[in-house]
Amino acid sequence: MVERNVVSWNAMIGTFAHNGFNNHALESFRFMIDEGWRVNSTTISSLLPVLVELVKFSKGREGHGFFLRTGLECDVFVVNALIDMYAKSERSAEASAVFYNLGSRKVVSWNTMVANFAQNRLELEAIGLVREMQSSGETPTSVTLTNVLPACARIGCLRSGKEIHARSIRNGSVTDLFVSNAITDMYAKCGCLNLAQNVFDMSLRDEVSYNILIVGYSQTSHFSMSLELFSEMVLNGMKHDSVSFVGVLSACATILAIIQGKEIHAFAVRRMFHEHLFVTNSLFDLYTKCGRIDLSRNVFDRIENRDVASWNTMILGYGMLGDLHTAVDMFEAMGEDGVEHDSVSYIAVLSACSHGGLVDKGKKYFNDMLARNIEPSQMHYACMVDLLGRSGLMDEAINLITGLPFKLDSNVWAALLGACRLHGNVDLGSWAAEHLLKLQPHHPGYYGLLSNMYTEAGRWGEADRIRELMKLRGVQKTPGCSCVQIQDKVHAFIVGQRLEGLDPCLSLENTG
């Protein structure tokens, strides 16, 4: 080009940036400055995302100083680009400084800042900023709400979520599909499925709306609703995606509904989702929990790209079903396949070693984990206490516990109590139970474990005292829940409840 101007330079920088040629965009900017052209807000808003992508945060700060000298720091496009740059560089303090130095804040600046806080896991700051936005006279838009509502969901801030929901009703933004989905998701993740269902019933719906509830119900005692909604999607002409299948398979795994799980598996094959990694991992979980590790292995052997979750699910499955040596072999094969073991992998193999009495292997794997700089969690230590305790190495288990520099959680103390019951070490078990019941005073299983230990040792008075303590604290055993599958329908009921008159969870006859 014979004659260049600011527009042509901006077009070239923007084109490079838009197509991912970030180094070319940065080089063009340097040439533009060298030729003496004055940059404008368009130049800056194109360049700052490039600096973030190139991880050139120091260059971004230099650019910020440059903009101050050129007087562009008050331009709304430049300010928003700066806030976005600092946010993506996880520099929320600098982003806040830019935001609060802006004299007249437009709604887009508020939204950029709310998104900055939300994306950097500063949920309380995001919620507080929305309140400040409203106090300043600005009305939150659908963009504001779709950023702040997930923040409420992540920290379980139901009260703030309800406040935002109420305001969205007053300003009419609740009719926006993205907003209603965000509200539904917030209620579901806060455990208020009844409120989530109410919003769902009164709003426009798409596949995302259904998926939110399918996944939400699969994680509660109302798991049968996941299957019902999965079927309803077809009736309403909507297509399932991987999230739909993961949610409904999780529900089937919870109620051990293997027949319907197989039907959904076949449906996934017809819809070409059977090779999706998240779906296959859910199939592993379903078949393993239903005791059909052979079916899990069939699915596992047919997929080419197995991730760490695929391997972990199989290792856990073999361990859970008592095939402990195969679990250990799978752990070894995982490394040979080039998939790095993670924290969960070590929990799975340590648990298998514990139940199989493989003390030396368990110690080796634990030391390997430390050598790989994977920080042990409380669950890893619980597995090690269980490994040592089950094998009668109580002194080593105690030395491990007393040598830890942090407060132990209930998993570690429960592992020790279980080992004490196994070997009849009542005094040590009483010590473990004292710590355990302080941490979990309303967990019925721990009272049962302690009572059984006393009963097996012939200390009937102590066993009676534990049962009386349960009554005093209002601790009740969790009632058993059973599911009966009759033809293509699943019925769920608890102890003492009759099957007649219960509503079936789902018929899959319409999903084909």
Coordinates of C-alpha atoms in Angstrom, one line a residue, residues 36 310 347 360 380 392 436:
G36 CA 4.6 8.2 13.8
S310 CA -11.5 -43.4 32.1
I347 CA -6.5 -43.0 45.9
D360 CA 4.5 -53.2 50.3
H380 CA -4.7 -40.5 50.7
G392 CA -2.4 -55.2 61.9
L436 CA -14.5 -38.9 64.9

